[in-house]
Amino acid sequence: QLQLVESGGGLVQPGGSLRLSCAASGRTLSGFAIGWFRQAPGKEREFVAAINVDNGGKYTDYSIMGRFTISRDNTKSTVYLQMNNLQIEDTAVYYCGGRGEGIISTPEAYDYWGQGTQVTVSS
């Protein structure tokens, strides 16, 4: 059973940066794809970025491309989301999800989820 724990959220001013972490436990991440999603109040969970843990292949939503970068450290069983030039509309709870197949942007396709970490962008 795969457990995922997000951390690194917080309050930041517009233009600021945060790095989120998704730490895995319970089993190796080999064979998994890990995705970052976010959910703002009253909105559906939306895809941000995903990475294939084995080969490092990535897929990033076009709306945040150039500002957010997904990466992984297999020695730490951790996937990161570096977020730069944060904007007010980036405010949301950020979740990481895991699935034992390839990268996909549909949240319903992910089997394992963390509890989420709050990111608030405000002046």
mmCIF file with all atom_site columns, C-alpha atoms in Angstrom:
data_model
loop_
_atom_site.group_PDB
_atom_site.id
_atom_site.type_symbol
_atom_site.label_atom_id
_atom_site.label_alt_id
_atom_site.label_comp_id
_atom_site.label_asym_id
_atom_site.label_entity_id
_atom_site.label_seq_id
_atom_site.pdbx_PDB_ins_code
_atom_site.Cartn_x
_atom_site.Cartn_y
_atom_site.Cartn_z
_atom_site.occupancy
_atom_site.B_iso_or_equiv
_atom_site.pdbx_formal_charge
_atom_site.auth_seq_id
_atom_site.auth_comp_id
_atom_site.auth_asym_id
_atom_site.auth_atom_id
_atom_site.pdbx_PDB_model_num
ATOM 1   C CA . GLN A 1 1   ? 0.000   0.000  0.000   1.00 0.00 ? 1   GLN A CA 1
ATOM 2   C CA . LEU A 1 2   ? 1.397   3.363  -1.010  1.00 0.00 ? 2   LEU A CA 1
ATOM 3   C CA . GLN A 1 3   ? 1.145   6.293  1.401   1.00 0.00 ? 3   GLN A CA 1
ATOM 4   C CA . LEU A 1 4   ? 1.737   9.841  0.221   1.00 0.00 ? 4   LEU A CA 1
ATOM 5   C CA . VAL A 1 5   ? 2.349   12.887 2.401   1.00 0.00 ? 5   VAL A CA 1
ATOM 6   C CA . GLU A 1 6   ? 2.506   16.423 1.029   1.00 0.00 ? 6   GLU A CA 1
ATOM 7   C CA . SER A 1 7   ? 4.364   19.279 2.683   1.00 0.00 ? 7   SER A CA 1
ATOM 8   C CA . GLY A 1 8   ? 5.768   22.686 1.887   1.00 0.00 ? 8   GLY A CA 1
ATOM 9   C CA . GLY A 1 9   ? 2.619   24.745 1.510   1.00 0.00 ? 9   GLY A CA 1
ATOM 10  C CA . GLY A 1 10  ? 2.139   28.121 3.104   1.00 0.00 ? 10  GLY A CA 1
ATOM 11  C CA . LEU A 1 11  ? 1.383   31.783 2.642   1.00 0.00 ? 11  LEU A CA 1
ATOM 12  C CA . VAL A 1 12  ? 3.374   33.648 0.007   1.00 0.00 ? 12  VAL A CA 1
ATOM 13  C CA . GLN A 1 13  ? 3.101   37.013 -1.713  1.00 0.00 ? 13  GLN A CA 1
ATOM 14  C CA . PRO A 1 14  ? 2.422   37.292 -5.448  1.00 0.00 ? 14  PRO A CA 1
ATOM 15  C CA . GLY A 1 15  ? 5.633   36.662 -7.358  1.00 0.00 ? 15  GLY A CA 1
ATOM 16  C CA . GLY A 1 16  ? 7.005   34.443 -4.618  1.00 0.00 ? 16  GLY A CA 1
ATOM 17  C CA . SER A 1 17  ? 8.077   30.800 -4.718  1.00 0.00 ? 17  SER A CA 1
ATOM 18  C CA . LEU A 1 18  ? 7.351   27.594 -2.854  1.00 0.00 ? 18  LEU A CA 1
ATOM 19  C CA . ARG A 1 19  ? 8.568   24.035 -3.207  1.00 0.00 ? 19  ARG A CA 1
ATOM 20  C CA . LEU A 1 20  ? 6.092   21.309 -2.399  1.00 0.00 ? 20  LEU A CA 1
ATOM 21  C CA . SER A 1 21  ? 7.175   17.797 -1.482  1.00 0.00 ? 21  SER A CA 1
ATOM 22  C CA . CYS A 1 22  ? 5.320   14.518 -1.870  1.00 0.00 ? 22  CYS A CA 1
ATOM 23  C CA . ALA A 1 23  ? 6.979   11.862 0.261   1.00 0.00 ? 23  ALA A CA 1
ATOM 24  C CA . ALA A 1 24  ? 6.084   8.242  -0.354  1.00 0.00 ? 24  ALA A CA 1
ATOM 25  C CA . SER A 1 25  ? 6.185   5.325  2.046   1.00 0.00 ? 25  SER A CA 1
ATOM 26  C CA . GLY A 1 26  ? 4.849   1.801  2.256   1.00 0.00 ? 26  GLY A CA 1
ATOM 27  C CA . ARG A 1 27  ? 6.470   0.618  -0.953  1.00 0.00 ? 27  ARG A CA 1
ATOM 28  C CA . THR A 1 28  ? 8.913   1.691  -3.597  1.00 0.00 ? 28  THR A CA 1
ATOM 29  C CA . LEU A 1 29  ? 7.803   4.242  -6.161  1.00 0.00 ? 29  LEU A CA 1
ATOM 30  C CA . SER A 1 30  ? 9.205   2.153  -8.997  1.00 0.00 ? 30  SER A CA 1
ATOM 31  C CA . GLY A 1 31  ? 6.530   1.618  -11.583 1.00 0.00 ? 31  GLY A CA 1
ATOM 32  C CA . PHE A 1 32  ? 4.475   4.570  -10.456 1.00 0.00 ? 32  PHE A CA 1
ATOM 33  C CA . ALA A 1 33  ? 3.472   7.876  -11.925 1.00 0.00 ? 33  ALA A CA 1
ATOM 34  C CA . ILE A 1 34  ? 3.023   10.702 -9.432  1.00 0.00 ? 34  ILE A CA 1
ATOM 35  C CA . GLY A 1 35  ? 0.848   13.669 -10.249 1.00 0.00 ? 35  GLY A CA 1
ATOM 36  C CA . TRP A 1 36  ? 0.290   17.026 -8.622  1.00 0.00 ? 36  TRP A CA 1
ATOM 37  C CA . PHE A 1 37  ? -3.236  18.389 -8.592  1.00 0.00 ? 37  PHE A CA 1
ATOM 38  C CA . ARG A 1 38  ? -4.870  21.381 -6.978  1.00 0.00 ? 38  ARG A CA 1
ATOM 39  C CA . GLN A 1 39  ? -8.332  22.238 -5.801  1.00 0.00 ? 39  GLN A CA 1
ATOM 40  C CA . ALA A 1 40  ? -9.585  25.725 -5.069  1.00 0.00 ? 40  ALA A CA 1
ATOM 41  C CA . PRO A 1 41  ? -12.756 26.327 -3.011  1.00 0.00 ? 41  PRO A CA 1
ATOM 42  C CA . GLY A 1 42  ? -15.844 25.541 -5.039  1.00 0.00 ? 42  GLY A CA 1
ATOM 43  C CA . LYS A 1 43  ? -13.869 24.143 -7.963  1.00 0.00 ? 43  LYS A CA 1
ATOM 44  C CA . GLU A 1 44  ? -13.006 20.700 -9.193  1.00 0.00 ? 44  GLU A CA 1
ATOM 45  C CA . ARG A 1 45  ? -9.610  19.137 -8.670  1.00 0.00 ? 45  ARG A CA 1
ATOM 46  C CA . GLU A 1 46  ? -7.399  20.078 -11.600 1.00 0.00 ? 46  GLU A CA 1
ATOM 47  C CA . PHE A 1 47  ? -4.210  18.662 -13.015 1.00 0.00 ? 47  PHE A CA 1
ATOM 48  C CA . VAL A 1 48  ? -0.927  20.511 -12.562 1.00 0.00 ? 48  VAL A CA 1
ATOM 49  C CA . ALA A 1 49  ? 1.912   18.170 -13.530 1.00 0.00 ? 49  ALA A CA 1
ATOM 50  C CA . ALA A 1 50  ? 2.930   14.524 -13.427 1.00 0.00 ? 50  ALA A CA 1
ATOM 51  C CA . ILE A 1 51  ? 6.124   12.513 -13.623 1.00 0.00 ? 51  ILE A CA 1
ATOM 52  C CA . ASN A 1 52  ? 7.042   8.933  -14.404 1.00 0.00 ? 52  ASN A CA 1
ATOM 53  C CA . VAL A 1 53  ? 9.221   7.937  -11.465 1.00 0.00 ? 53  VAL A CA 1
ATOM 54  C CA . ASP A 1 54  ? 11.247  5.376  -13.403 1.00 0.00 ? 54  ASP A CA 1
ATOM 55  C CA . ASN A 1 55  ? 12.240  7.318  -16.518 1.00 0.00 ? 55  ASN A CA 1
ATOM 56  C CA . GLY A 1 56  ? 11.601  10.904 -15.402 1.00 0.00 ? 56  GLY A CA 1
ATOM 57  C CA . GLY A 1 57  ? 9.163   11.615 -18.219 1.00 0.00 ? 57  GLY A CA 1
ATOM 58  C CA . LYS A 1 58  ? 7.001   14.634 -17.407 1.00 0.00 ? 58  LYS A CA 1
ATOM 59  C CA . TYR A 1 59  ? 3.770   16.217 -18.451 1.00 0.00 ? 59  TYR A CA 1
ATOM 60  C CA . THR A 1 60  ? 2.883   19.731 -17.331 1.00 0.00 ? 60  THR A CA 1
ATOM 61  C CA . ASP A 1 61  ? -0.384  21.558 -17.827 1.00 0.00 ? 61  ASP A CA 1
ATOM 62  C CA . TYR A 1 62  ? 0.064   24.357 -20.318 1.00 0.00 ? 62  TYR A CA 1
ATOM 63  C CA . SER A 1 63  ? -1.512  26.914 -17.970 1.00 0.00 ? 63  SER A CA 1
ATOM 64  C CA . ILE A 1 64  ? 1.396   26.720 -15.519 1.00 0.00 ? 64  ILE A CA 1
ATOM 65  C CA . MET A 1 65  ? 4.184   25.719 -17.868 1.00 0.00 ? 65  MET A CA 1
ATOM 66  C CA . GLY A 1 66  ? 7.252   27.850 -17.357 1.00 0.00 ? 66  GLY A CA 1
ATOM 67  C CA . ARG A 1 67  ? 6.373   28.646 -13.751 1.00 0.00 ? 67  ARG A CA 1
ATOM 68  C CA . PHE A 1 68  ? 6.030   25.210 -12.132 1.00 0.00 ? 68  PHE A CA 1
ATOM 69  C CA . THR A 1 69  ? 8.501   22.339 -12.433 1.00 0.00 ? 69  THR A CA 1
ATOM 70  C CA . ILE A 1 70  ? 8.018   18.760 -11.296 1.00 0.00 ? 70  ILE A CA 1
ATOM 71  C CA . SER A 1 71  ? 10.981  16.585 -10.333 1.00 0.00 ? 71  SER A CA 1
ATOM 72  C CA . ARG A 1 72  ? 11.774  13.512 -8.318  1.00 0.00 ? 72  ARG A CA 1
ATOM 73  C CA . ASP A 1 73  ? 14.482  12.149 -6.022  1.00 0.00 ? 73  ASP A CA 1
ATOM 74  C CA . ASN A 1 74  ? 14.200  8.392  -6.096  1.00 0.00 ? 74  ASN A CA 1
ATOM 75  C CA . THR A 1 75  ? 16.731  8.009  -3.283  1.00 0.00 ? 75  THR A CA 1
ATOM 76  C CA . LYS A 1 76  ? 14.289  9.851  -1.033  1.00 0.00 ? 76  LYS A CA 1
ATOM 77  C CA . SER A 1 77  ? 11.088  8.460  -2.594  1.00 0.00 ? 77  SER A CA 1
ATOM 78  C CA . THR A 1 78  ? 9.979   12.052 -2.986  1.00 0.00 ? 78  THR A CA 1
ATOM 79  C CA . VAL A 1 79  ? 8.461   14.065 -5.815  1.00 0.00 ? 79  VAL A CA 1
ATOM 80  C CA . TYR A 1 80  ? 8.727   17.842 -5.786  1.00 0.00 ? 80  TYR A CA 1
ATOM 81  C CA . LEU A 1 81  ? 6.779   20.706 -7.310  1.00 0.00 ? 81  LEU A CA 1
ATOM 82  C CA . GLN A 1 82  ? 8.812   23.893 -7.606  1.00 0.00 ? 82  GLN A CA 1
ATOM 83  C CA . MET A 1 83  ? 6.428   26.819 -7.988  1.00 0.00 ? 83  MET A CA 1
ATOM 84  C CA . ASN A 1 84  ? 7.799   30.185 -9.083  1.00 0.00 ? 84  ASN A CA 1
ATOM 85  C CA . ASN A 1 85  ? 6.132   33.515 -9.788  1.00 0.00 ? 85  ASN A CA 1
ATOM 86  C CA . LEU A 1 86  ? 3.071   32.464 -7.837  1.00 0.00 ? 86  LEU A CA 1
ATOM 87  C CA . GLN A 1 87  ? -0.144  34.322 -8.555  1.00 0.00 ? 87  GLN A CA 1
ATOM 88  C CA . ILE A 1 88  ? -3.300  34.810 -6.514  1.00 0.00 ? 88  ILE A CA 1
ATOM 89  C CA . GLU A 1 89  ? -5.132  32.346 -8.753  1.00 0.00 ? 89  GLU A CA 1
ATOM 90  C CA . ASP A 1 90  ? -2.673  29.633 -7.713  1.00 0.00 ? 90  ASP A CA 1
ATOM 91  C CA . THR A 1 91  ? -4.257  29.611 -4.257  1.00 0.00 ? 91  THR A CA 1
ATOM 92  C CA . ALA A 1 92  ? -5.577  26.107 -3.609  1.00 0.00 ? 92  ALA A CA 1
ATOM 93  C CA . VAL A 1 93  ? -5.025  22.888 -1.720  1.00 0.00 ? 93  VAL A CA 1
ATOM 94  C CA . TYR A 1 94  ? -2.348  20.955 -3.564  1.00 0.00 ? 94  TYR A CA 1
ATOM 95  C CA . TYR A 1 95  ? -2.513  17.173 -3.623  1.00 0.00 ? 95  TYR A CA 1
ATOM 96  C CA . CYS A 1 96  ? -0.198  14.500 -4.942  1.00 0.00 ? 96  CYS A CA 1
ATOM 97  C CA . GLY A 1 97  ? -1.610  11.318 -6.367  1.00 0.00 ? 97  GLY A CA 1
ATOM 98  C CA . GLY A 1 98  ? -0.067  8.002  -7.383  1.00 0.00 ? 98  GLY A CA 1
ATOM 99  C CA . ARG A 1 99  ? -0.974  5.401  -9.942  1.00 0.00 ? 99  ARG A CA 1
ATOM 100 C CA . GLY A 1 100 ? 0.770   2.240  -10.983 1.00 0.00 ? 100 GLY A CA 1
ATOM 101 C CA . GLU A 1 101 ? 0.637   3.034  -14.690 1.00 0.00 ? 101 GLU A CA 1
ATOM 102 C CA . GLY A 1 102 ? 1.666   5.842  -16.994 1.00 0.00 ? 102 GLY A CA 1
ATOM 103 C CA . ILE A 1 103 ? 1.172   9.556  -16.732 1.00 0.00 ? 103 ILE A CA 1
ATOM 104 C CA . ILE A 1 104 ? -2.370  10.812 -17.144 1.00 0.00 ? 104 ILE A CA 1
ATOM 105 C CA . SER A 1 105 ? -4.002  14.105 -16.249 1.00 0.00 ? 105 SER A CA 1
ATOM 106 C CA . THR A 1 106 ? -7.328  12.695 -15.040 1.00 0.00 ? 106 THR A CA 1
ATOM 107 C CA . PRO A 1 107 ? -7.536  12.693 -11.227 1.00 0.00 ? 107 PRO A CA 1
ATOM 108 C CA . GLU A 1 108 ? -9.997  9.780  -11.221 1.00 0.00 ? 108 GLU A CA 1
ATOM 109 C CA . ALA A 1 109 ? -7.239  7.577  -12.665 1.00 0.00 ? 109 ALA A CA 1
ATOM 110 C CA . TYR A 1 110 ? -5.074  7.946  -9.553  1.00 0.00 ? 110 TYR A CA 1
ATOM 111 C CA . ASP A 1 111 ? -5.446  5.356  -6.838  1.00 0.00 ? 111 ASP A CA 1
ATOM 112 C CA . TYR A 1 112 ? -3.482  6.852  -3.958  1.00 0.00 ? 112 TYR A CA 1
ATOM 113 C CA . TRP A 1 113 ? -3.721  10.367 -2.517  1.00 0.00 ? 113 TRP A CA 1
ATOM 114 C CA . GLY A 1 114 ? -2.117  12.450 0.163   1.00 0.00 ? 114 GLY A CA 1
ATOM 115 C CA . GLN A 1 115 ? -4.011  14.713 2.534   1.00 0.00 ? 115 GLN A CA 1
ATOM 116 C CA . GLY A 1 116 ? -3.083  17.901 0.698   1.00 0.00 ? 116 GLY A CA 1
ATOM 117 C CA . THR A 1 117 ? -1.150  21.030 1.576   1.00 0.00 ? 117 THR A CA 1
ATOM 118 C CA . GLN A 1 118 ? -2.580  24.545 1.482   1.00 0.00 ? 118 GLN A CA 1
ATOM 119 C CA . VAL A 1 119 ? -0.970  27.166 -0.729  1.00 0.00 ? 119 VAL A CA 1
ATOM 120 C CA . THR A 1 120 ? -2.213  30.710 -0.263  1.00 0.00 ? 120 THR A CA 1
ATOM 121 C CA . VAL A 1 121 ? -0.963  33.547 -2.446  1.00 0.00 ? 121 VAL A CA 1
ATOM 122 C CA . SER A 1 122 ? -1.921  36.922 -1.059  1.00 0.00 ? 122 SER A CA 1
ATOM 123 C CA . SER A 1 123 ? -0.511  40.387 -0.636  1.00 0.00 ? 123 SER A CA 1
#
